XYZ file of C-alpha atoms in Angstrom:
437
model
C 24.411 25.836 -32.178
C 20.835 24.040 -32.795
C 18.816 25.373 -35.868
C 15.360 25.951 -35.507
C 14.211 23.044 -37.667
C 15.632 20.647 -35.150
C 14.249 22.365 -32.329
C 10.569 22.158 -34.024
C 11.271 18.566 -34.867
C 12.178 17.548 -31.508
C 9.054 19.375 -29.744
C 6.933 18.067 -32.741
C 7.997 14.265 -31.567
C 7.755 15.006 -27.830
C 4.527 16.021 -28.159
C 3.192 13.257 -30.228
C 4.628 10.638 -27.998
C 3.549 12.510 -25.046
C -0.296 12.200 -26.355
C -0.050 8.822 -27.913
C 1.433 6.860 -24.851
C -0.848 9.021 -22.659
C -3.833 8.027 -24.498
C -2.571 4.092 -24.624
C -2.159 4.458 -20.702
C -5.669 6.256 -20.301
C -7.241 3.076 -21.781
C -5.704 1.010 -19.143
C -6.949 3.096 -16.415
C -4.001 5.290 -15.648
C -4.111 9.210 -15.598
C -2.849 10.653 -19.082
C 0.185 12.247 -17.261
C 1.327 8.938 -16.213
C 1.656 8.089 -19.974
C 3.324 11.125 -20.496
C 5.801 10.497 -17.922
C 6.795 7.285 -19.622
C 6.941 8.645 -22.911
C 9.348 10.890 -21.700
C 11.438 7.549 -20.182
C 11.255 5.918 -23.940
C 12.563 8.707 -25.869
C 15.802 8.789 -23.595
C 18.591 5.803 -23.822
C 16.649 3.589 -21.776
C 14.588 2.679 -25.158
C 15.295 5.044 -28.167
C 18.947 5.614 -27.340
C 19.320 2.158 -26.811
C 17.578 0.617 -29.826
C 18.408 3.557 -31.920
C 21.488 5.114 -30.722
C 22.516 7.073 -34.263
C 18.846 8.378 -34.503
C 18.501 9.148 -30.824
C 22.116 11.479 -31.227
C 20.967 13.192 -34.309
C 17.298 13.984 -32.851
C 18.438 15.377 -29.396
C 22.320 16.586 -30.171
C 23.985 17.308 -26.593
C 24.019 21.073 -28.189
C 20.332 21.421 -28.451
C 19.377 20.426 -24.883
C 20.112 23.804 -23.338
C 17.289 25.000 -25.288
C 14.460 22.253 -24.370
C 15.822 22.800 -20.835
C 14.952 26.497 -20.764
C 11.876 25.788 -22.546
C 10.926 22.870 -19.706
C 11.924 25.106 -17.070
C 9.566 27.951 -18.284
C 6.786 25.123 -18.218
C 7.651 23.820 -14.712
C 7.596 27.660 -13.647
C 3.980 28.061 -14.990
C 3.116 24.760 -13.612
C 4.251 25.367 -10.139
C 2.381 28.641 -10.022
C -1.017 26.480 -10.880
C -0.184 23.903 -8.148
C -0.159 27.126 -5.759
C -2.787 28.630 -7.104
C -4.905 25.549 -6.450
C -3.963 25.476 -2.868
C -6.218 27.336 -0.598
C -4.510 27.915 2.882
C -8.029 28.636 4.452
C -9.189 25.558 3.998
C -5.769 23.493 5.275
C -6.688 25.618 8.488
C -9.663 23.661 8.843
C -8.707 20.208 7.692
C -7.054 19.100 11.134
C -6.707 15.849 13.218
C -6.769 12.964 10.585
C -5.425 14.827 7.590
C -3.038 16.646 9.704
C -1.395 13.367 11.562
C -1.643 11.029 8.617
C 0.177 13.685 6.388
C 2.951 14.455 8.815
C 3.463 10.625 9.514
C 3.720 10.092 5.800
C 6.519 12.257 5.577
C 8.525 11.434 8.783
C 8.151 7.574 8.033
C 9.443 7.815 4.665
C 11.976 10.328 5.321
C 13.607 8.435 8.667
C 13.489 4.946 6.603
C 15.162 6.670 3.483
C 17.775 8.270 5.860
C 18.503 4.928 7.289
C 18.634 3.325 3.498
C 21.214 6.488 2.850
C 23.481 4.268 5.108
C 23.959 1.408 2.846
C 23.498 3.593 -0.425
C 26.019 6.179 0.215
C 29.397 4.338 -0.193
C 27.860 2.496 -2.754
C 26.130 4.871 -5.192
C 27.763 8.445 -4.551
C 31.438 9.949 -3.689
C 32.966 12.669 -1.749
C 31.591 15.339 -3.977
C 28.646 15.042 -1.976
C 28.115 14.955 1.725
C 26.374 12.146 3.378
C 23.873 14.757 5.283
C 23.069 16.209 1.980
C 22.552 12.577 0.248
C 20.455 11.500 3.198
C 18.303 14.571 3.428
C 17.634 14.787 -0.211
C 16.718 11.151 -0.362
C 14.507 11.351 2.627
C 12.773 14.361 0.868
C 12.406 12.740 -2.326
C 10.413 9.751 -1.007
C 8.311 11.793 1.160
C 6.569 13.808 -1.683
C 3.003 12.995 -2.628
C 1.717 14.109 -6.147
C -1.217 16.409 -5.659
C -2.149 17.069 -9.151
C -2.022 13.292 -10.371
C -3.865 12.248 -6.846
C -6.457 14.849 -7.524
C -6.775 13.493 -11.344
C -7.078 9.989 -10.057
C -9.727 10.754 -7.647
C -11.769 12.664 -10.022
C -11.585 10.066 -12.677
C -13.006 7.740 -10.144
C -15.817 10.223 -8.846
C -14.259 9.599 -5.216
C -13.582 13.446 -4.433
C -16.418 13.738 -2.480
C -16.289 10.612 -0.527
C -14.761 10.256 2.903
C -11.478 8.902 1.403
C -11.207 11.487 -1.173
C -11.936 14.233 1.283
C -8.988 13.341 3.279
C -6.398 12.168 0.855
C -6.800 15.542 -0.613
C -6.499 17.509 2.704
C -3.348 15.135 3.254
C -1.622 15.858 0.265
C -2.158 19.533 0.402
C -0.565 19.655 3.570
C 2.016 17.398 2.267
C 2.824 19.672 -0.353
C 3.428 22.715 1.880
C 5.715 20.716 4.399
C 7.593 18.576 1.450
C 8.347 21.956 -0.312
C 9.601 23.730 3.063
C 12.028 20.526 3.761
C 13.485 20.269 0.273
C 13.733 24.149 0.475
C 15.804 23.712 3.505
C 17.918 21.052 1.925
C 18.679 22.950 -1.434
C 19.803 26.194 1.059
C 22.125 23.605 2.893
C 23.432 22.261 -0.097
C 24.112 25.485 -1.750
C 25.565 27.099 0.718
C 28.268 24.180 1.224
C 28.819 24.710 -2.651
C 29.472 28.007 -1.831
C 26.803 29.770 -4.098
C 25.707 32.063 -1.268
C 26.568 32.556 2.368
C 24.059 30.832 4.359
C 22.971 33.990 6.644
C 22.142 35.770 2.960
C 20.026 32.677 1.851
C 18.242 32.358 5.154
C 17.774 35.934 6.282
C 16.651 36.589 2.449
C 14.448 33.884 2.161
C 12.463 34.198 5.643
C 12.409 38.126 4.520
C 11.027 37.326 1.159
C 8.625 34.884 2.370
C 7.348 37.142 4.741
C 6.818 39.812 2.060
C 4.933 37.905 0.133
C 2.483 36.705 2.667
C 1.952 39.776 4.255
C 2.454 42.269 1.737
C 2.037 41.461 -2.061
C -0.767 38.847 -1.012
C -3.001 41.864 0.016
C -1.993 43.920 -3.710
C -3.011 41.033 -5.426
C -6.348 41.188 -4.519
C -6.706 43.827 -6.746
C -6.524 41.507 -9.831
C -9.705 39.454 -8.259
C -11.669 42.685 -7.374
C -10.997 43.627 -11.232
C -12.139 40.258 -12.188
C -15.245 40.344 -9.928
C -16.343 43.832 -11.796
C -15.480 42.956 -15.557
C -15.705 39.276 -15.354
C -12.575 38.876 -17.211
C -8.853 40.261 -17.121
C -6.942 42.212 -19.583
C -4.184 40.683 -21.528
C -1.651 43.269 -20.019
C -2.891 41.954 -16.569
C -2.777 38.282 -17.504
C 0.825 39.725 -18.709
C 1.475 41.298 -15.100
C 0.376 37.936 -13.318
C 2.923 35.746 -15.437
C 5.727 38.631 -14.830
C 5.246 38.402 -11.012
C 5.555 34.816 -11.168
C 8.406 35.077 -13.035
C 10.030 37.569 -10.883
C 9.288 35.620 -7.853
C 11.337 32.436 -9.255
C 14.002 34.588 -10.376
C 14.274 36.081 -6.728
C 14.079 32.595 -5.039
C 16.822 31.221 -7.428
C 19.301 34.474 -6.670
C 18.491 33.922 -2.886
C 19.842 30.343 -3.444
C 16.929 28.275 -3.220
C 15.453 27.138 -6.711
C 13.082 28.907 -9.197
C 10.354 26.613 -8.667
C 10.004 27.454 -4.913
C 9.075 31.327 -6.192
C 6.654 30.374 -8.700
C 4.670 28.136 -6.070
C 4.611 31.022 -3.478
C 3.378 33.379 -5.859
C 0.453 30.790 -7.061
C 0.089 30.069 -3.504
C -0.712 33.896 -2.360
C -2.816 34.914 -4.912
C -6.572 35.493 -4.417
C -8.673 31.931 -4.075
C -11.860 32.847 -5.429
C -13.057 29.970 -7.248
C -14.169 31.867 -10.565
C -10.895 33.816 -10.073
C -8.857 30.714 -9.971
C -10.665 29.017 -12.738
C -10.643 32.111 -15.208
C -6.806 32.299 -14.575
C -6.013 28.652 -14.737
C -7.983 28.596 -18.232
C -5.677 31.252 -19.522
C -2.359 29.597 -18.405
C -2.499 25.884 -18.091
C -3.102 24.637 -22.085
C 0.600 25.780 -23.230
C 2.145 24.542 -19.906
C 0.652 21.255 -19.983
C -0.188 20.175 -23.496
C 3.341 21.903 -24.695
C 6.289 22.724 -22.250
C 5.791 19.828 -19.638
C 5.851 17.250 -22.141
C 9.509 18.872 -22.738
C 10.110 18.470 -19.053
C 9.327 14.892 -19.272
C 11.495 14.178 -22.352
C 14.421 15.818 -20.620
C 14.075 13.904 -17.331
C 13.900 10.904 -19.653
C 17.249 11.750 -21.496
C 18.761 11.852 -18.071
C 17.360 8.503 -17.148
C 19.310 5.543 -18.309
C 18.010 1.995 -16.817
C 21.290 0.524 -18.547
C 23.151 2.262 -15.704
C 21.271 0.085 -13.239
C 23.631 -3.006 -13.909
C 24.624 -5.791 -11.808
C 22.770 -7.455 -8.834
C 23.967 -5.287 -6.173
C 22.453 -2.011 -8.164
C 19.316 -4.070 -8.612
C 19.100 -4.835 -5.088
C 19.642 -1.005 -4.235
C 16.963 -0.344 -6.838
C 14.459 -2.640 -5.477
C 15.079 -1.647 -1.800
C 14.494 2.243 -2.752
C 11.039 1.034 -4.173
C 10.288 -1.009 -1.195
C 11.112 1.527 1.431
C 9.365 4.402 -0.554
C 6.222 1.656 -0.219
C 6.739 1.089 3.380
C 7.461 4.368 4.457
C 4.773 6.296 2.276
C 1.787 3.629 2.097
C 2.421 1.988 5.500
C 2.973 5.394 7.203
C 0.003 6.603 6.123
C -2.411 3.470 6.686
C -1.131 3.248 10.252
C -1.636 6.705 11.271
C -4.948 6.949 9.479
C -6.285 3.509 11.181
C -5.074 5.510 14.686
C -7.285 8.474 13.960
C -10.250 6.209 13.950
C -10.638 5.187 9.983
C -11.506 1.786 9.172
C -8.820 -0.732 7.841
C -10.194 -0.380 4.207
C -10.080 3.167 3.962
C -6.722 3.524 5.996
C -5.534 1.424 3.401
C -7.004 3.018 0.464
C -5.451 6.435 2.005
C -2.088 4.594 2.333
C -2.572 3.824 -1.505
C -3.444 7.209 -2.422
C -0.530 8.927 -0.670
C 2.137 6.501 -2.411
C 1.655 8.226 -5.494
C 4.155 10.508 -6.499
C 4.131 11.237 -10.358
C 5.019 14.691 -11.720
C 6.197 15.962 -8.329
C 8.710 13.298 -7.510
C 10.547 14.083 -11.034
C 10.441 18.053 -10.219
C 12.259 17.092 -7.088
C 14.314 14.219 -8.426
C 15.578 16.783 -11.397
C 16.521 19.434 -8.662
C 18.649 17.309 -6.745
C 20.243 16.154 -10.273
C 21.076 20.010 -11.332
C 22.753 20.614 -7.749
C 24.860 17.265 -8.017
C 23.170 15.661 -5.193
C 22.705 12.594 -6.794
C 24.153 10.499 -9.560
C 22.564 9.567 -13.152
C 22.621 5.688 -11.679
C 20.642 6.846 -8.172
C 18.482 9.462 -10.614
C 17.317 6.438 -12.804
C 16.685 4.280 -9.659
C 14.377 7.186 -8.147
C 12.988 7.832 -11.700
C 11.966 3.886 -11.760
C 10.350 4.331 -8.238
C 8.444 7.056 -9.200
C 7.037 5.418 -12.129
C 6.183 2.097 -9.976
C 4.740 3.762 -7.042
C 2.459 5.930 -9.318
C 1.583 3.273 -11.771
C 0.237 0.767 -8.783
C -2.168 3.281 -7.423
C -5.145 2.973 -9.623
C -4.979 -0.793 -9.459
C -4.335 -1.230 -6.075
C -7.130 1.064 -5.034
C -9.351 -0.444 -7.112
C -8.746 -3.634 -5.495
C -8.939 -2.138 -1.821
C -11.828 0.021 -2.464
C -13.947 -1.380 -5.178
C -16.301 0.960 -7.170
C -18.942 -1.431 -6.240
C -18.481 -0.477 -2.567
C -18.019 3.266 -2.966
C -21.565 3.856 -3.830
C -22.666 7.418 -3.624
C -21.140 7.838 -0.297
C -20.906 11.315 0.970
C -17.772 12.499 2.928
C -19.710 14.156 5.727
C -20.422 11.636 8.226
C -17.084 9.633 8.029
C -15.286 13.268 8.161
C -17.044 14.533 10.982
C -16.435 10.704 12.879
C -12.821 11.460 11.807
C -12.934 15.100 13.535
C -11.914 16.404 9.809
C -14.011 18.923 8.296
C -14.926 20.574 4.896
C -13.051 18.610 1.827
C -10.951 20.424 -0.411
C -13.677 20.020 -3.477
C -12.823 22.852 -5.095
C -9.220 21.781 -5.711
C -10.191 18.713 -7.116
C -11.831 20.068 -10.095
C -9.329 22.438 -10.631
C -6.421 20.554 -10.034
C -7.359 17.589 -12.267
C -7.068 19.530 -15.032
C -3.479 20.228 -14.495
C -2.701 16.731 -15.783
């Protein structure tokens, strides 16, 4: 049983580390969330646990991790609700052609390459407790994700959200989010059914029924919140509490159905009204505690699960390098080639590939899901975390090299988007999503 003093000390150390390292990373041109992710890794056995194992054991005793995990999960539920809140399906319908082609190639290419890589990794880094199908599907899904919040933050900081490249990148990332989470939901359903948590027909029919009820029933009722906001320019504390309760209830139902809590909160956010003022207001009420306090706890828990020391020997490091190279080749290469096919110049196509290769926080979320349902071992988890950090870290310097500020100028997105037969950029999402991280 952990005492309150230990819990408070843990949270204080996590917050100081996250903010401090985040500021340092910001000074070298990286998004602050990148530093917060790195801080979480440093607090685990990869650094603190290696340099001062007794101090690490005293600060993070195993008996306390359940409490930290509960707080981190609450933060993730709110965060995924906010991610869904910023996803506007109406705008996704208008961003077609280049955006849809590039986004789906950027999923299919790394998915196929990762599945082939699984043929090499599975006999060396997994065992009979995990089926090859489950392992391969998860590796494919994990390498296919793009971190929409981190990508939006990078574009906003570089004033690229209204350029042609920024426009198409945001559309691609948004489509990626929807497709990637649908694929991951299917994988989790298959794996959990195999593990005997729920009969397959219960999970499938229940999940489909739940999604249809949410989209065609609950979504209409939620419009009442926006009507109240338009009339009063605010929501009462009871109304805010009801919205949070609905997100938690949706998360509970998807977990009960055998998917995962995060799918429910994401779906609840996705079906919320999308008025710009309403979204901005609701975000201002919910994001600070989740982003400043609870998400760093999730990063720290990821760090406690990550041990670079597990990656030892030439064979394991070779596997780690293969994971990183395949992830980059599939995501960056696939997006770049697809964008070029649609008519985008090589330089901008390469810039799009670099942006789509950003994984960040969303990758950590997916990896933790895979770890929780025992699809990947601690060693594979650590390798994949390294891949997420490296592919996210390389985004800013590569983008500056390929698409420098001097060449961006004050370019408008409209001419190029028209050339690509895409359309209106997701500009409102950029400003909102940039505040998530």
